[in-house]
Tab-separated table of C-alpha atoms and ligand atoms in Angstrom:
chain	number	residue	atom	x	y	z
G	20	MET	CA	214.532	115.066	140.158
G	21	THR	CA	211.657	115.013	143.245
G	22	LYS	CA	212.572	113.383	146.686
G	23	PHE	CA	209.938	111.101	148.780
G	24	ALA	CA	211.156	113.911	151.525
G	25	ASP	CA	209.321	116.480	149.375
G	26	ILE	CA	206.282	114.482	148.694
G	27	LYS	CA	203.217	116.421	150.519
G	28	GLY	CA	200.132	115.188	148.190
G	29	PHE	CA	198.417	112.593	146.660
G	30	VAL	CA	196.057	113.116	143.456
G	31	PHE	CA	194.327	109.887	143.290
G	32	ASP	CA	192.398	108.541	139.961
G	33	LEU	CA	189.329	106.396	140.894
G	34	ASP	CA	188.116	103.727	138.034
G	35	GLY	CA	191.039	100.852	138.121
G	36	VAL	CA	193.039	102.651	141.056
G	37	ILE	CA	191.000	102.566	144.264
G	38	THR	CA	188.107	100.209	142.975
G	39	ASP	CA	187.479	97.837	139.959
G	40	THR	CA	185.411	100.235	138.181
G	41	SER	CA	187.290	99.789	135.097
G	42	VAL	CA	185.946	96.356	134.261
G	43	LEU	CA	182.442	98.039	134.887
G	44	HIS	CA	183.079	100.722	132.444
G	45	GLY	CA	184.639	98.563	129.978
G	46	ASN	CA	181.861	96.040	130.248
G	47	ALA	CA	178.965	98.451	129.571
G	48	TRP	CA	181.158	99.817	126.788
G	49	HIS	CA	181.535	96.562	125.243
G	50	GLN	CA	177.962	95.797	125.346
G	51	LEU	CA	176.933	99.019	123.496
G	52	ALA	CA	180.126	98.498	121.002
G	53	ASP	CA	178.111	95.033	120.389
G	54	SER	CA	175.116	96.442	120.051
G	55	LEU	CA	176.284	98.421	117.144
G	56	GLY	CA	178.062	96.198	115.441
G	57	VAL	CA	181.380	97.662	116.627
G	58	SER	CA	183.771	94.700	117.083
G	59	TRP	CA	185.827	94.827	120.546
G	60	ASN	CA	189.334	93.781	121.409
G	61	ASP	CA	192.049	94.509	124.335
G	62	ASP	CA	193.742	97.527	122.545
G	63	LEU	CA	190.490	99.455	122.170
G	64	ALA	CA	189.386	98.366	126.063
G	65	ASN	CA	192.466	99.795	127.044
G	66	GLY	CA	192.420	102.623	124.778
G	67	LEU	CA	189.770	103.909	126.673
G	68	LYS	CA	190.913	103.996	130.391
G	69	GLY	CA	190.427	107.226	131.733
G	70	ILE	CA	188.642	108.851	128.779
G	71	SER	CA	185.813	110.928	129.180
G	72	ARG	CA	182.352	109.680	128.499
G	73	MET	CA	181.680	111.425	125.306
G	74	ASP	CA	185.513	111.004	124.044
G	75	SER	CA	185.104	107.357	124.817
G	76	LEU	CA	181.991	106.983	122.436
G	77	GLU	CA	183.827	108.816	119.749
G	78	MET	CA	186.429	106.438	119.673
G	79	ILE	CA	184.262	103.526	119.790
G	80	LEU	CA	182.012	104.580	116.943
G	81	LYS	CA	185.734	105.727	114.742
G	82	ALA	CA	186.934	102.224	115.578
G	83	GLY	CA	184.102	101.134	113.949
G	84	HIS	CA	183.798	103.663	111.064
G	85	LYS	CA	180.456	104.678	112.546
G	86	GLU	CA	181.955	108.255	113.590
G	87	ASN	CA	179.486	109.784	110.978
G	88	ASP	CA	176.531	107.578	111.678
G	89	TYR	CA	175.095	109.385	114.297
G	90	ASN	CA	173.987	113.130	115.126
G	91	GLN	CA	174.749	114.689	118.309
G	92	GLU	CA	171.887	114.064	120.016
G	93	GLN	CA	171.800	110.351	119.223
G	94	LYS	CA	175.028	110.015	120.475
G	95	VAL	CA	174.023	111.831	123.663
G	96	ALA	CA	171.319	108.582	123.854
G	97	LEU	CA	174.072	106.181	123.240
G	98	ALA	CA	176.548	107.699	126.204
G	99	THR	CA	173.231	107.672	128.145
G	100	GLN	CA	172.167	103.901	127.748
G	101	LYS	CA	175.836	103.324	128.551
G	102	ASN	CA	175.679	105.108	131.734
G	103	ASP	CA	172.892	103.680	132.657
G	104	ASN	CA	174.291	99.973	132.635
G	105	TYR	CA	177.276	101.279	134.469
G	106	VAL	CA	174.917	103.017	136.903
G	107	ALA	CA	172.740	100.046	137.670
G	108	GLU	CA	176.412	97.996	138.234
G	109	VAL	CA	177.888	100.795	140.716
G	110	ASN	CA	174.662	100.540	142.620
G	111	LYS	CA	175.297	97.386	143.494
G	112	MET	CA	179.066	97.922	145.461
G	113	THR	CA	180.160	97.780	148.710
G	114	PRO	CA	183.408	98.756	150.571
G	115	ALA	CA	184.257	94.948	149.691
G	116	ASN	CA	184.623	96.576	145.921
G	117	ILE	CA	187.845	98.634	147.355
G	118	LEU	CA	190.980	97.114	145.378
G	119	PRO	CA	193.399	95.237	147.591
G	120	GLY	CA	195.531	97.021	150.041
G	121	MET	CA	193.911	100.672	149.032
G	122	LYS	CA	192.240	101.275	152.210
G	123	ALA	CA	195.468	100.477	154.079
G	124	PHE	CA	197.521	103.222	152.215
G	125	LEU	CA	194.673	105.424	152.242
G	126	ASP	CA	194.378	105.511	155.974
G	127	ASP	CA	198.314	105.317	156.328
G	128	LEU	CA	198.409	108.841	153.807
G	129	ARG	CA	195.936	110.301	156.204
G	130	ALA	CA	197.651	109.203	159.524
G	131	LYS	CA	201.033	110.492	158.258
G	132	GLY	CA	199.401	113.994	157.007
G	133	TYR	CA	199.652	113.967	153.577
G	134	GLN	CA	196.957	115.420	151.592
G	135	LEU	CA	194.472	113.662	149.126
G	136	SER	CA	192.579	114.739	146.294
G	137	LEU	CA	190.793	112.941	143.384
G	138	ALA	CA	191.229	113.552	139.544
G	139	SER	CA	188.873	111.189	138.045
G	140	ALA	CA	187.367	111.900	134.502
G	141	SER	CA	184.005	110.123	135.941
G	142	LYS	CA	181.365	112.482	137.118
G	143	ASN	CA	179.804	109.089	138.443
G	144	ALA	CA	182.993	109.596	140.941
G	145	PRO	CA	180.598	111.112	143.935
G	146	ARG	CA	178.873	107.886	143.750
G	147	VAL	CA	181.045	105.398	143.617
G	148	LEU	CA	183.071	107.110	146.337
G	149	ASP	CA	179.784	107.111	148.184
G	150	LYS	CA	179.173	103.266	147.725
G	151	LEU	CA	182.880	102.633	148.823
G	152	GLN	CA	182.219	104.636	152.183
G	153	LEU	CA	185.371	106.626	151.150
G	154	ALA	CA	183.928	109.885	150.495
G	155	ASP	CA	185.706	111.268	153.755
G	156	TYR	CA	189.121	110.908	152.066
G	157	PHE	CA	188.618	112.672	149.812
G	158	PRO	CA	187.122	115.855	150.301
G	159	LYS	CA	188.982	118.094	147.026
G	160	VAL	CA	187.324	116.237	144.094
G	161	VAL	CA	188.285	117.599	140.763
G	162	ASP	CA	184.875	118.358	139.401
G	163	PRO	CA	185.120	116.987	135.450
G	164	ALA	CA	181.965	118.897	134.465
G	165	ASN	CA	184.775	122.067	134.682
G	166	LEU	CA	187.072	120.347	132.426
G	167	THR	CA	188.283	121.916	129.158
G	168	HIS	CA	190.332	119.151	128.504
G	169	GLY	CA	190.396	115.370	129.198
G	170	LYS	CA	193.014	112.613	129.811
G	171	PRO	CA	195.839	113.145	128.345
G	172	ASP	CA	195.750	116.478	128.815
G	173	PRO	CA	197.524	117.643	132.310
G	174	GLU	CA	194.222	120.234	133.463
G	175	ILE	CA	192.805	117.502	135.604
G	176	TYR	CA	195.929	116.642	137.677
G	177	THR	CA	197.015	120.544	137.671
G	178	LYS	CA	193.821	121.126	139.423
G	179	GLY	CA	194.308	118.244	141.635
G	180	ALA	CA	197.421	119.844	143.235
G	181	GLN	CA	195.672	122.988	142.975
G	182	VAL	CA	192.890	122.158	145.560
G	183	LEU	CA	195.597	120.910	147.702
G	184	ASN	CA	197.334	124.521	147.652
G	185	LEU	CA	200.575	122.187	146.650
G	186	ASP	CA	202.844	122.683	143.704
G	187	PRO	CA	202.841	119.527	141.309
G	188	ALA	CA	206.393	118.923	142.286
G	189	GLN	CA	204.865	118.071	145.737
G	190	CYS	CA	202.485	115.548	144.589
G	191	ILE	CA	202.605	112.009	143.274
G	192	GLY	CA	199.818	111.374	141.039
G	193	VAL	CA	197.976	107.672	140.624
G	194	GLU	CA	196.812	106.056	137.934
G	195	ASP	CA	195.873	102.917	135.934
G	196	ALA	CA	195.847	104.661	132.563
G	197	ALA	CA	198.715	105.264	130.269
G	198	ALA	CA	196.388	108.377	129.033
G	199	GLY	CA	196.444	109.673	133.110
G	200	VAL	CA	200.520	108.897	133.432
G	201	GLN	CA	200.911	111.254	130.138
G	202	ALA	CA	198.495	113.995	132.309
G	203	ILE	CA	200.143	113.271	135.822
G	204	ASN	CA	203.674	113.767	133.985
G	205	ALA	CA	202.631	116.997	131.650
G	206	ALA	CA	201.053	118.626	135.121
G	207	GLY	CA	205.016	118.317	136.221
G	208	GLU	CA	203.884	115.668	139.473
G	209	VAL	CA	205.520	112.560	139.835
G	210	SER	CA	203.448	109.531	137.932
G	211	LEU	CA	202.705	106.291	139.962
G	212	GLY	CA	201.476	103.845	137.518
G	213	ILE	CA	199.521	100.580	138.401
G	214	GLY	CA	199.349	97.959	135.927
G	215	ASP	CA	201.213	96.417	133.638
G	216	ALA	CA	204.912	97.727	133.054
G	217	HIS	CA	204.626	98.030	129.422
G	218	GLU	CA	201.526	99.751	128.800
G	219	LEU	CA	202.793	102.615	131.788
G	220	ALA	CA	206.411	102.575	130.672
G	221	ALA	CA	205.785	106.659	130.799
G	222	ALA	CA	205.412	106.642	134.521
G	223	ASP	CA	208.121	107.730	136.908
G	224	MET	CA	207.139	104.273	138.770
G	225	VAL	CA	205.115	101.218	138.154
G	226	PHE	CA	203.397	98.896	140.427
G	227	ALA	CA	201.994	95.320	139.225
G	228	ASP	CA	199.382	95.719	141.685
G	229	THR	CA	197.419	97.639	144.314
G	230	ALA	CA	198.434	95.770	146.819
G	231	SER	CA	202.452	96.682	146.472
G	232	VAL	CA	201.088	100.455	146.718
G	233	THR	CA	202.861	101.272	149.929
G	234	LEU	CA	204.946	104.444	150.906
G	235	GLU	CA	207.539	102.450	152.029
G	236	ASN	CA	207.839	100.995	148.225
G	237	ILE	CA	207.194	104.461	147.178
G	238	ALA	CA	210.101	105.839	149.193
G	239	LYS	CA	212.259	102.803	147.987
G	240	LYS	CA	211.533	103.734	144.052
G	241	LEU	CA	212.083	107.728	144.492
G	242	GLY	CA	214.973	107.732	147.064
V	14	LIG	C1	187.214	107.492	134.029
V	14	LIG	C2	187.151	105.629	133.491
V	14	LIG	C3	186.422	105.909	131.891
V	14	LIG	C4	185.299	106.561	132.000
V	14	LIG	C5	185.211	108.002	132.236
V	14	LIG	C6	184.008	108.629	132.666
V	14	LIG	O1	187.987	107.986	133.611
V	14	LIG	O2	188.427	105.575	133.276
V	14	LIG	O3	186.207	104.606	131.535
V	14	LIG	O4	184.926	106.762	130.626
V	14	LIG	O5	185.759	107.983	133.796
V	14	LIG	O6	182.905	108.586	133.535
V	14	LIG	P1	181.835	108.642	133.307
V	14	LIG	O7	181.237	108.119	134.687
V	14	LIG	O8	181.328	110.426	133.426
V	14	LIG	O9	180.934	107.949	131.995
V	15	LIG	MG1	191.530	105.054	135.608
């Protein structure tokens, strides 16, 4: 079992961890689902967290038994429509949209010499970091365009450790999504979940909210 003293780096998810863009993603998908006549519910919304753009669209179409109703070109047009709505909301973001305690946590990690990388499935991650004025904190970003598999596959978290030249066991992966926690565990990193303890039961440690994620509290849980 990994000890706190073994930890050298943190591999961060973005949406729902550093900022509440998971709500913006959800709103934009909800709007698209409504326009397609697919009924929306919390399970569908939660299941989409951490899932790539095209896989999210497939999940929504499947939920409405419409997966065979559109060809690839039409699917790309639907995903683009959702993304345009999402980007319009992202463009309104400011550093005030950083979730409670996260800036202080990132500052503390930097001050104490931990290495940081970003493992977000979002192709909009650089834009979001820029809006939050956090790009400097994450010089190492895994580009989701180069991935073969999305979360829950471990690939993005494996690469998140690789870009830091660290062994996965020296890293804590930080996630709000069940699919992301699964990916961290499969990559052999320590999984830190933020959100509902039941939903994130597979995580090595769960915090109810971002404000309680501190090095002190992590050390207490890891021992
Ligand atoms: C993150 C979010 C998902 C989103 C995915 C792709 O993982 O949690 O909700 O679908 O990124 O985002 P993108 O901005 O590339 O559409
Ligand atoms: Mg997330």
